[in-house]
Structures are given as structure tokens and as C-alpha cells.
PDB file of C-alpha atoms in Angstrom:
ATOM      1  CA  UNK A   1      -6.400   9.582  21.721  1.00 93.00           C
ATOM      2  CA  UNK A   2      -4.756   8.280  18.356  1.00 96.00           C
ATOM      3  CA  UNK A   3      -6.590   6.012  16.340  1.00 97.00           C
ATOM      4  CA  UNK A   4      -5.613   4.095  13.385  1.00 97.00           C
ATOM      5  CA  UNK A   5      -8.039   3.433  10.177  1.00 98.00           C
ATOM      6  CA  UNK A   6      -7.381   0.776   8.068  1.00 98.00           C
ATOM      7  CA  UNK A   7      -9.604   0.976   4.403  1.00 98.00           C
ATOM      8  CA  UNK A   8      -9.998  -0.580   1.224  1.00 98.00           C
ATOM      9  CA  UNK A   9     -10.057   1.522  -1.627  1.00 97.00           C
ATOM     10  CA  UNK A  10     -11.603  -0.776  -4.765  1.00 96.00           C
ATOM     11  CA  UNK A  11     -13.414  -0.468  -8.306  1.00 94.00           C
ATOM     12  CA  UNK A  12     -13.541   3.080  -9.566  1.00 94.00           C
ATOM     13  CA  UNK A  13     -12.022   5.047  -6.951  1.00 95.00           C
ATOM     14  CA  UNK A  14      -8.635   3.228  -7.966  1.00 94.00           C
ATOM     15  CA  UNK A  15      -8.212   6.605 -10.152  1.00 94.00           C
ATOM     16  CA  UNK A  16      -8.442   8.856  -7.873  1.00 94.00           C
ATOM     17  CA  UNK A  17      -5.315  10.273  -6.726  1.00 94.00           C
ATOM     18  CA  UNK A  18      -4.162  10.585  -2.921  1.00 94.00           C
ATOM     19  CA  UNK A  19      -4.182  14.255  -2.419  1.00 95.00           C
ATOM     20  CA  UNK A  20      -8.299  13.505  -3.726  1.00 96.00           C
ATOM     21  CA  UNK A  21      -8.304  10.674  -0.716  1.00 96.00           C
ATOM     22  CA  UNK A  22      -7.596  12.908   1.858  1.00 95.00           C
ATOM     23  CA  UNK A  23      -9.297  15.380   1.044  1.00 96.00           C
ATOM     24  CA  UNK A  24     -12.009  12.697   1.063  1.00 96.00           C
ATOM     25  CA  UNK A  25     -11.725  11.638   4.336  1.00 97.00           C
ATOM     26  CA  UNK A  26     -11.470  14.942   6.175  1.00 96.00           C
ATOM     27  CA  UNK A  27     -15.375  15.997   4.597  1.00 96.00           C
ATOM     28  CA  UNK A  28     -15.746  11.662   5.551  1.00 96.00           C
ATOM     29  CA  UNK A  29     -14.952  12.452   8.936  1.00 96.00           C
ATOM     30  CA  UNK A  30     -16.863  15.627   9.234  1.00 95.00           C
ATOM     31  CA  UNK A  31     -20.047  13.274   7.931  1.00 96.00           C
ATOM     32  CA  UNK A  32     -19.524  11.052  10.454  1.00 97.00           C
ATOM     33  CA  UNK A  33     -19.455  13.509  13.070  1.00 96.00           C
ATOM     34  CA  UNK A  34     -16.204  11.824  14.467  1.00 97.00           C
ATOM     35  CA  UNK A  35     -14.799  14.008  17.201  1.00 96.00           C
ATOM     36  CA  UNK A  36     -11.582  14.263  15.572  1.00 96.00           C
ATOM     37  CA  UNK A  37      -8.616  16.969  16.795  1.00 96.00           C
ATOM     38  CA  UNK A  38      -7.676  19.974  14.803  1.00 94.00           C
ATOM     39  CA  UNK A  39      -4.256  21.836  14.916  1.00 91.00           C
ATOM     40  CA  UNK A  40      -3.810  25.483  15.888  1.00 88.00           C
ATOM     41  CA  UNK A  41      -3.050  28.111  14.385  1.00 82.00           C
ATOM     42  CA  UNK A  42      -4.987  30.794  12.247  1.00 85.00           C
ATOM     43  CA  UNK A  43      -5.452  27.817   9.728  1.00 86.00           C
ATOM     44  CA  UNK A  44      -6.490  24.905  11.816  1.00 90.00           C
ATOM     45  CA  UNK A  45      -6.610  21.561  10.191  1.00 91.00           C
ATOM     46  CA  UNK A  46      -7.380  18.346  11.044  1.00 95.00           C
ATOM     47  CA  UNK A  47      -4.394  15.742  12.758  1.00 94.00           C
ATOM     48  CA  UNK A  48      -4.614  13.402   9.625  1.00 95.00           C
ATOM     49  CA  UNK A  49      -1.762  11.515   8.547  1.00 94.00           C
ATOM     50  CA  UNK A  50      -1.331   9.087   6.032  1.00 94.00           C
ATOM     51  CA  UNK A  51       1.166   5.707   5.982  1.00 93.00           C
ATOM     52  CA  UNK A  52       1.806   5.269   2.588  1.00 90.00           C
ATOM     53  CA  UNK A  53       0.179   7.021  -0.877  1.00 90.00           C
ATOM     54  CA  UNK A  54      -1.249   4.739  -3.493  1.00 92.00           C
ATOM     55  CA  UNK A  55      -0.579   4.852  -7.464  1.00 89.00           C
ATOM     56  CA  UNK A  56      -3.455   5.783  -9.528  1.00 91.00           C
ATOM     57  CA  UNK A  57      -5.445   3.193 -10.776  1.00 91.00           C
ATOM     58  CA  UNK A  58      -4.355   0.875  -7.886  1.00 94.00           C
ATOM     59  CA  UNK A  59      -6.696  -1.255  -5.605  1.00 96.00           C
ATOM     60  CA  UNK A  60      -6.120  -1.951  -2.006  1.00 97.00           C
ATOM     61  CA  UNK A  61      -7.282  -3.842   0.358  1.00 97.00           C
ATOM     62  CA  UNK A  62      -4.630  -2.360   3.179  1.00 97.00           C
ATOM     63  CA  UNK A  63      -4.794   1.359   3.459  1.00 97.00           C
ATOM     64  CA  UNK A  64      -3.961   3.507   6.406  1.00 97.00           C
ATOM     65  CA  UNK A  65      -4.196   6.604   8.177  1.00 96.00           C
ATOM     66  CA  UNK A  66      -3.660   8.272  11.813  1.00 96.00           C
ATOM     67  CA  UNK A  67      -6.050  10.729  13.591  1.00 96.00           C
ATOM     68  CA  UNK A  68      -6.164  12.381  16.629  1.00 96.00           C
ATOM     69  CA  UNK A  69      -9.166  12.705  18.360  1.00 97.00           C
ATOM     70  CA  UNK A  70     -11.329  13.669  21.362  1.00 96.00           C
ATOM     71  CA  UNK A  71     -13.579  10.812  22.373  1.00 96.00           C
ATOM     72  CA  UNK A  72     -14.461   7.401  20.683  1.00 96.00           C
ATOM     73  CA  UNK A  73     -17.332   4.703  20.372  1.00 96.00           C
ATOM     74  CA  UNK A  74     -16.143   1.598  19.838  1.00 97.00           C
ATOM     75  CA  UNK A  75     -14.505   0.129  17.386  1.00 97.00           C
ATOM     76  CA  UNK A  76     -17.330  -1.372  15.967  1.00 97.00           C
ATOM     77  CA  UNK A  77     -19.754   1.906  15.977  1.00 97.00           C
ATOM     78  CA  UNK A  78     -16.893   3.461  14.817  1.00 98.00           C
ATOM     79  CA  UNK A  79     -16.323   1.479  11.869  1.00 98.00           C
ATOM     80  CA  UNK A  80     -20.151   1.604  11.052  1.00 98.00           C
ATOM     81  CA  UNK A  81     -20.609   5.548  11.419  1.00 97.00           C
ATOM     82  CA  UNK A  82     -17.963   5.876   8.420  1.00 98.00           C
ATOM     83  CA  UNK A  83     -19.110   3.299   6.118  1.00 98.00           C
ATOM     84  CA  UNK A  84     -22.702   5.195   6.422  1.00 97.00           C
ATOM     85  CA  UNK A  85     -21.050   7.820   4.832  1.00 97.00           C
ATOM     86  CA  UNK A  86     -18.531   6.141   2.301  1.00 97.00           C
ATOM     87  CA  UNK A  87     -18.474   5.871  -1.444  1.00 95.00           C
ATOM     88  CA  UNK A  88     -18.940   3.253  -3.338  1.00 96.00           C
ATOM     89  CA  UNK A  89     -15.553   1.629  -3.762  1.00 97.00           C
ATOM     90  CA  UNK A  90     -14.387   2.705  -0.137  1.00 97.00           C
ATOM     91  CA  UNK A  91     -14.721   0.615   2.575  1.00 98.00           C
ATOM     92  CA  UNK A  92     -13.393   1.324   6.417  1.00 98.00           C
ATOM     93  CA  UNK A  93     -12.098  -2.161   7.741  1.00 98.00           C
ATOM     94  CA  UNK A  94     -10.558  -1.435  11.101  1.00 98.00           C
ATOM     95  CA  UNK A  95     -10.423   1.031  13.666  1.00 98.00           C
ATOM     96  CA  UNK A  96      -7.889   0.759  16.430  1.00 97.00           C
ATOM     97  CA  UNK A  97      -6.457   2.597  19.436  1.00 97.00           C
ATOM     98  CA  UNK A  98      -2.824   3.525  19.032  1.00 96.00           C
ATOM     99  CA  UNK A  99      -0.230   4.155  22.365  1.00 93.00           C
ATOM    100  CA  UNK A 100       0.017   7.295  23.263  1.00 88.00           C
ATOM    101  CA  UNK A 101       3.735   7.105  22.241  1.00 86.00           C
ATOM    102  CA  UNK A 102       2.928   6.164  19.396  1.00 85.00           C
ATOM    103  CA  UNK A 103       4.837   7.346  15.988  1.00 82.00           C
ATOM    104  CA  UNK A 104       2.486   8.104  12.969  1.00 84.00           C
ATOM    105  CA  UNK A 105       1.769   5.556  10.408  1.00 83.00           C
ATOM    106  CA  UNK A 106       4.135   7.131   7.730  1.00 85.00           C
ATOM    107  CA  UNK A 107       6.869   6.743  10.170  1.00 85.00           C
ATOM    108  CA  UNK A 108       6.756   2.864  10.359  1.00 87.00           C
ATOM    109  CA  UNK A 109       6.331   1.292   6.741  1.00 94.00           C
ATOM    110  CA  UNK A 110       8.716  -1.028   5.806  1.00 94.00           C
ATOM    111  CA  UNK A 111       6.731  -3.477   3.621  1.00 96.00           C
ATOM    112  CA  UNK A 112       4.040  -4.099   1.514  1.00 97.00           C
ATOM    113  CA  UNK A 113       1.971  -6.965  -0.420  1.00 98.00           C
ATOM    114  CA  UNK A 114       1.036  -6.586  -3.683  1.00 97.00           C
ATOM    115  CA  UNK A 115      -0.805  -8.949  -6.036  1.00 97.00           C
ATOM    116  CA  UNK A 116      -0.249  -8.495 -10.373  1.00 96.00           C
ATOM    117  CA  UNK A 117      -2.739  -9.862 -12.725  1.00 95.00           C
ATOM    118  CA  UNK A 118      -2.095 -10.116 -16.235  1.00 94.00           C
ATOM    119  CA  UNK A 119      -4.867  -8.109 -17.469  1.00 92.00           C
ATOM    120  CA  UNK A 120      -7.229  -9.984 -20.501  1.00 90.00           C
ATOM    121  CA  UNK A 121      -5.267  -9.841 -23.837  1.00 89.00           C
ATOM    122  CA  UNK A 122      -1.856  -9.043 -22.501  1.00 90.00           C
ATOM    123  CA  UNK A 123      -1.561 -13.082 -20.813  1.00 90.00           C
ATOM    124  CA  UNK A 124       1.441 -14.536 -23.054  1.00 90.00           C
ATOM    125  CA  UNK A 125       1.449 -17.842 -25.476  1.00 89.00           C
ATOM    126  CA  UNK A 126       3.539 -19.696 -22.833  1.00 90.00           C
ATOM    127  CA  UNK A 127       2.263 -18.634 -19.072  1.00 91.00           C
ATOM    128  CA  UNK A 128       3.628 -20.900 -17.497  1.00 92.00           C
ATOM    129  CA  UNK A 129       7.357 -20.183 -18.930  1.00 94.00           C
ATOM    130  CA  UNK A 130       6.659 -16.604 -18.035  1.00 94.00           C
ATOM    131  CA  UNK A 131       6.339 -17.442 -14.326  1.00 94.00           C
ATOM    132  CA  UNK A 132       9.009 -19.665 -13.763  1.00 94.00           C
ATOM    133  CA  UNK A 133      11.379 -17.494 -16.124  1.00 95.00           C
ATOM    134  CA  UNK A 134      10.135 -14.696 -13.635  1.00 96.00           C
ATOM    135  CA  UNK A 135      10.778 -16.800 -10.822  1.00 96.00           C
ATOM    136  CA  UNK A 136      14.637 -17.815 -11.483  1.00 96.00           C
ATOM    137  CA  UNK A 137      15.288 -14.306 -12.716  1.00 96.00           C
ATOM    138  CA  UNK A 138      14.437 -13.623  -9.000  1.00 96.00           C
ATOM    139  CA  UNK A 139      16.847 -15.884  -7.582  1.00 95.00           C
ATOM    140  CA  UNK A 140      19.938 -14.804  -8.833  1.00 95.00           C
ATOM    141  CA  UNK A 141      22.307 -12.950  -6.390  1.00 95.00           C
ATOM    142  CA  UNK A 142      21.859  -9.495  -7.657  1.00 95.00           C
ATOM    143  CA  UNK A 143      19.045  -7.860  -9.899  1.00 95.00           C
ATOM    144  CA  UNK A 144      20.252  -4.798 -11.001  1.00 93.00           C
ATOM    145  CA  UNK A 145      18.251  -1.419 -12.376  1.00 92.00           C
ATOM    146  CA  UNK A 146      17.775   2.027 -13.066  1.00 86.00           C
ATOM    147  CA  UNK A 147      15.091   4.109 -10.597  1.00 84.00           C
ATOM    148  CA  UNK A 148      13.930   6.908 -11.364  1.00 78.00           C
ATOM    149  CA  UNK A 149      13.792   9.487  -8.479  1.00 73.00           C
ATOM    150  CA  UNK A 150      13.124  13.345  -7.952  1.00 70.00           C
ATOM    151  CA  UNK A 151      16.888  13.796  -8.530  1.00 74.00           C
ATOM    152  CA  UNK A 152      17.122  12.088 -11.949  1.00 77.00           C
ATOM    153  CA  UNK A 153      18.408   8.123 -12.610  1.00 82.00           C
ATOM    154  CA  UNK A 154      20.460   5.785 -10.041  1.00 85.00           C
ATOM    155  CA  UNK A 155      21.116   2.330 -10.489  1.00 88.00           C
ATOM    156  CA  UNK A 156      19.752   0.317  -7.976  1.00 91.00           C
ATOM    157  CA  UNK A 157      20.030  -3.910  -7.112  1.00 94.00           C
ATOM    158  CA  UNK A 158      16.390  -4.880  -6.374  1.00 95.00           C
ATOM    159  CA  UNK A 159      17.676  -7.998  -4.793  1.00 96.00           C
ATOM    160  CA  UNK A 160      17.885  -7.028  -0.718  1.00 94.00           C
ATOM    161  CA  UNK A 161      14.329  -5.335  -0.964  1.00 95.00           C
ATOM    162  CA  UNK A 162      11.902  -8.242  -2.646  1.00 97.00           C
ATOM    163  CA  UNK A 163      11.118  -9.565   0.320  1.00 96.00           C
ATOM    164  CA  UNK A 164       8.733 -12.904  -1.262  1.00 96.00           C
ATOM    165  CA  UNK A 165       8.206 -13.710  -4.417  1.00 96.00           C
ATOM    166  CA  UNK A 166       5.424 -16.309  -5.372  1.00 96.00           C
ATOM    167  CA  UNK A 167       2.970 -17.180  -8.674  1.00 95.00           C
ATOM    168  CA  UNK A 168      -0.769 -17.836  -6.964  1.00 94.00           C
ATOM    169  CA  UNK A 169      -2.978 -21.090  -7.571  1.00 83.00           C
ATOM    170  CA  UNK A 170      -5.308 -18.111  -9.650  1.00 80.00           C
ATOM    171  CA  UNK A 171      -2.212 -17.072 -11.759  1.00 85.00           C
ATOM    172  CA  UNK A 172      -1.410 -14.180 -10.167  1.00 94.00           C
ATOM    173  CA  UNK A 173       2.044 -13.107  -8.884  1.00 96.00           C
ATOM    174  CA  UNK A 174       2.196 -12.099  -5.370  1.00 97.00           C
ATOM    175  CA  UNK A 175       4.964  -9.798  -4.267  1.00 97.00           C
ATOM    176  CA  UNK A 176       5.938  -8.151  -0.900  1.00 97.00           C
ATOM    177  CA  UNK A 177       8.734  -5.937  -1.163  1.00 97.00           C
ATOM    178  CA  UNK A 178      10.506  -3.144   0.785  1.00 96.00           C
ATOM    179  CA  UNK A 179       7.853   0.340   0.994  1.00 93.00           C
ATOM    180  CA  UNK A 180       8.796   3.559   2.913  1.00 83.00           C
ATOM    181  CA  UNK A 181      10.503   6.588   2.647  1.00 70.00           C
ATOM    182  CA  UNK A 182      14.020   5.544   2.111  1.00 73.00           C
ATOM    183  CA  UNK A 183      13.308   2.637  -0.216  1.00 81.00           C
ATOM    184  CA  UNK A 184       9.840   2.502  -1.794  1.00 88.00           C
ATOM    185  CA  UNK A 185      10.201  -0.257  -4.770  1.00 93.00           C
ATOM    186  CA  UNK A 186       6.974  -0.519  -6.698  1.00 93.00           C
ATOM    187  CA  UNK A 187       5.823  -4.140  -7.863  1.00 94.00           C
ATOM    188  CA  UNK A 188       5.663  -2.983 -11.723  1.00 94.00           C
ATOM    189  CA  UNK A 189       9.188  -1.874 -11.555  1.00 94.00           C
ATOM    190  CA  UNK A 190      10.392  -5.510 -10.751  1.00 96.00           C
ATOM    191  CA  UNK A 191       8.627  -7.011 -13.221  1.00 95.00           C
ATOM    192  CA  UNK A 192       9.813  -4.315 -15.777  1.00 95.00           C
ATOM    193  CA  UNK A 193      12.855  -5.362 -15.159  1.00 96.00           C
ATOM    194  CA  UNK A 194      12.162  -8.762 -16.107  1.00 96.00           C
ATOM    195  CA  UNK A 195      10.791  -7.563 -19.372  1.00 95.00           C
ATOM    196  CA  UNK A 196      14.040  -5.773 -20.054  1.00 94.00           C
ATOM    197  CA  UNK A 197      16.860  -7.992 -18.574  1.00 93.00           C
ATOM    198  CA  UNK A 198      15.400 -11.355 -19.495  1.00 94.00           C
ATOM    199  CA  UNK A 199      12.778 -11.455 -22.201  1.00 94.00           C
ATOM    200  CA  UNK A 200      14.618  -8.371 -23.923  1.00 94.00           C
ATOM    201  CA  UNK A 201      11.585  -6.568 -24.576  1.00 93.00           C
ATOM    202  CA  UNK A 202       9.417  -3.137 -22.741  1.00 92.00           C
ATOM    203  CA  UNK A 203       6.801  -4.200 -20.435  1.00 93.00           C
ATOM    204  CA  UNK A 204       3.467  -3.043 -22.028  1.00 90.00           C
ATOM    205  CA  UNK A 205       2.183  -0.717 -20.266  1.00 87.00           C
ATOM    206  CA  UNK A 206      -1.015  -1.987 -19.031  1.00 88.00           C
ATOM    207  CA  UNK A 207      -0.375  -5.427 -18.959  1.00 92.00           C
ATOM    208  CA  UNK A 208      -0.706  -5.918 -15.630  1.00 93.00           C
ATOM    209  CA  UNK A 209      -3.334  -5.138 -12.770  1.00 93.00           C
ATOM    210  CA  UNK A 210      -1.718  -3.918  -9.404  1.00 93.00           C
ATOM    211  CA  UNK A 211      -3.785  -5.009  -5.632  1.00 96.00           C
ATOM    212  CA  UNK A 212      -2.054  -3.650  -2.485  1.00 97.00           C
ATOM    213  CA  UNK A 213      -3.175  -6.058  -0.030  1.00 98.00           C
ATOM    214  CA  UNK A 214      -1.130  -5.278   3.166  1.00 98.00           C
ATOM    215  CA  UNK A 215       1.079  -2.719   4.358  1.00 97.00           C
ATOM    216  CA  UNK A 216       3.782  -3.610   7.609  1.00 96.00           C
ATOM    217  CA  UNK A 217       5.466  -2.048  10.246  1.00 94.00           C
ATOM    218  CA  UNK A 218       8.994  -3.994  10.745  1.00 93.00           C
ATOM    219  CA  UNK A 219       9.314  -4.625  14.828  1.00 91.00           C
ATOM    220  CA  UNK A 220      12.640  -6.849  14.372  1.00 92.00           C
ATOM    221  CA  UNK A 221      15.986  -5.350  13.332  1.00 91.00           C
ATOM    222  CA  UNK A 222      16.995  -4.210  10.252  1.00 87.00           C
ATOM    223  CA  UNK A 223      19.091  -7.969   9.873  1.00 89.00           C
ATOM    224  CA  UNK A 224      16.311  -9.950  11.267  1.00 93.00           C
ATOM    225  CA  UNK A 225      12.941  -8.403  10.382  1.00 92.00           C
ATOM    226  CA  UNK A 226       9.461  -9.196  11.409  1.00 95.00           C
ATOM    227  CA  UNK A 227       6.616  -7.951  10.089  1.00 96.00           C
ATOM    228  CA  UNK A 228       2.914  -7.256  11.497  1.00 96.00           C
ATOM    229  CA  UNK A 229       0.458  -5.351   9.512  1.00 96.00           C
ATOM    230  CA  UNK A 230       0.253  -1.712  10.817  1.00 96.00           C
ATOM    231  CA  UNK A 231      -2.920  -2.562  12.337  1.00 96.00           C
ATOM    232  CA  UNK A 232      -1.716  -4.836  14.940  1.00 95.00           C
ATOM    233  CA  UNK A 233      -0.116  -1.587  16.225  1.00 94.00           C
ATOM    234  CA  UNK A 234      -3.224  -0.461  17.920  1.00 95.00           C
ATOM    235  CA  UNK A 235      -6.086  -2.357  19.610  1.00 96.00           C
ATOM    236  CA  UNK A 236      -9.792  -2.390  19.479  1.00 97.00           C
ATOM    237  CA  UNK A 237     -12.250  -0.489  21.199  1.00 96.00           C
ATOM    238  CA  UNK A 238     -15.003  -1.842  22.892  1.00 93.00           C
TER     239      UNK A 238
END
């Protein structure tokens, strides 16, 4: 059967890189004696797949990744039999039955949230300028930018793929905007391009702290999207 985990991935082991996470997880799920599937061949590895990799030094509290396996406990035991064996700083949250039919995680991101806080000493004079400068910059009809990809430099309008936009009672700007394979905008490079079109003026580099909260699967149309966290995919086991 296919089985989706959700985890959070907090403190320290925000630097550790994803190729380090899965690698992780597959000696994890060894621990845990989960009965999970392998593929064949002379070098047989285990049906692991990932929805959507996470910057270094990046929290979460909405990570994902697909398995394949044998038999299952329920969600609950499940859940429990991994956190046994978990760092500190990783924490399995759900664990959920996926339709047979079902498409890998990878396959379905279309959004994410994302939470910046200014980190201590970087908070400007005027805060509260800063947000609603930040705010208004967002509403205008086109936000224009350079991306840099594997290929080199396109410009790119930001505009169709920042899905919300709010500042948080605690300060904090919340963001959710387009993730995937096609068009994966990170959070810093929208507000880098505040810095630069606006307050004329490179971000500092670790001015801000980055949160993932949520990652979503888009079950609407591409003109009318709705979201559901990948997790509502799948269902509990009981």
C-alpha cells in the first residue's frame, strides 16, 4: 500500500541538507522496522519519494514523503514507532493511506506557506512602514524580477504566483506562493525584490528567518484553484 508521512523538521536539523534527510529516513525506517517495499534490480532501494526539498537552514512544520510498503499498524502505532527512533528536531506528524492510483507527492505540489521573521538586529527603525510598504508593493499589477535557474537569468513577474500575502499579529509576514516543478518561487526572493525595487537597497542576507508551514496539492483548475494540504490526500489508519 502507499502511505504518506507528513514531518516537521525544527531547531538544528534546519542545516541539514535534503539529500542528508533521506538518507535519514531510509536508516529511520529500517529502525522502525516498518515493512517498507524495495525496488528490483541488482541495487534494490527503498520506494521513497519526496514532495518538495527544503533550503538549508529552513524549518518546517509541513514536510512530506511517499513509501510503498507491505503491511501497516495504524496510523497511530505508526506514527509512534518512528518518533521512537527520531532525532531531536524531527518529528513524524501524520501517517496516511494513499489510493492506489495515487501519483507521488512530488507530482502534486502547487503551493506552499511560509512564515519570515525578521531575525534580532536586522528589525528596521520604522516596522511598521516596512510592512505596509511591503504590502502595496504587492498589490500592484505586475512585480517584475530576475530568477536565477540552472540555465542562467530570466526575468520573471512574481505577480500570478503569490498566492496571499499577510503581516501576522506577532510581526511576522506570512506568504503562500506557487511551489513545484515548473514554478518554485521561494519566499526570500519576493521580499528581495522589495529590497531592490522599492527601498533601493540588497536584502541582508540573514535578515530574515524562513518556516515552511504547509505544502498543497491544487484539486481545482489551473483558473480556479483549491488547495488541501497534501495530507488530506490519504486517510488514516486505524
Amino acid at each position: 500500500m502507499k502511505i504518506r508521512v507528513k514531518f516537521a523538521k525544527r531547531g538544528e536539523m534546519r542545516f541539514i541538507g535534503h539529500l542528508d534527510i533521506m538518507r535519514y529516513f531510509q536508516k529511520a525506517i529500517r529502525r522502525a522496522k516498518v515493512a517498507i517495499a524495495y525496488s528490483e534490480g541488482f541495487s534494490p532501494h527503498q520506494k521513497m519519494s519526496f514532495a518538495a526539498p527544503l533550503g538549508v537552514g529552513l524549518v518546517s512544520e509541513g514536510e512530506y514523503f511517499d513509501i510503498e510498503v507491505y503491511t501497516s499498524y495504524s496510523s497511530s502505532k505508526m506514527i509512534a514507532a518512528l518518533n521512537e527512533v527520531m532525532a531531536e528536531g524531527i518529528e513524524v506528524l501524520s501517517w496516511k493511506r494513499l489510493p492506489e492510483q495515487a501519483k507521488n507527492a512530488m507530482s502534486f505540489v502547487a503551493a506552499a506557506d511560509y512564515r519570515l521573521t525578521f531575525r534580532e538586529g536586522y528589525q528596521p527603525e520604522k516596522l511598521e512602514d516596512f510592512y505596509q510598504g511591503f504590502l502595496s508593493f504587492l498589490s500592484n499589477d505586475s512585480i517584475l524580477t530576475i530568477k536565477k535557474t540552472k540555465k542562467g537569468e530570466r526575468e520573471l513577474d512574481l505577480k500570478p504566483f503569490i498566492y496571499q500575502a499577510t503581516i501576522e499579529k506577532e510581526g511576522s509576514i506570512f506568504l503562500q506562493v506557487c511551489t513545484g516543478s515548473s514554478n518554485n518561487i521561494k519566499p526570500e526572493l519576493v521580499l528581495q525584490t522589495y529590497y531592490e525595487k522599492v527601498l533601493q537597497m540588497e536584502m541582508p542576507k540573514f535578515a530574515f528567518q524562513a518556516q515552511r508551514l504547509e505544502i498543497y496539492a491544487n484539486i481545482g483548475t489551473e483558473e480556479e484553484k483549491k488547495f488541501v494540504p497534501l495530507e488530506a490526500l490519504g486517510d488514516e489508519i486505524d
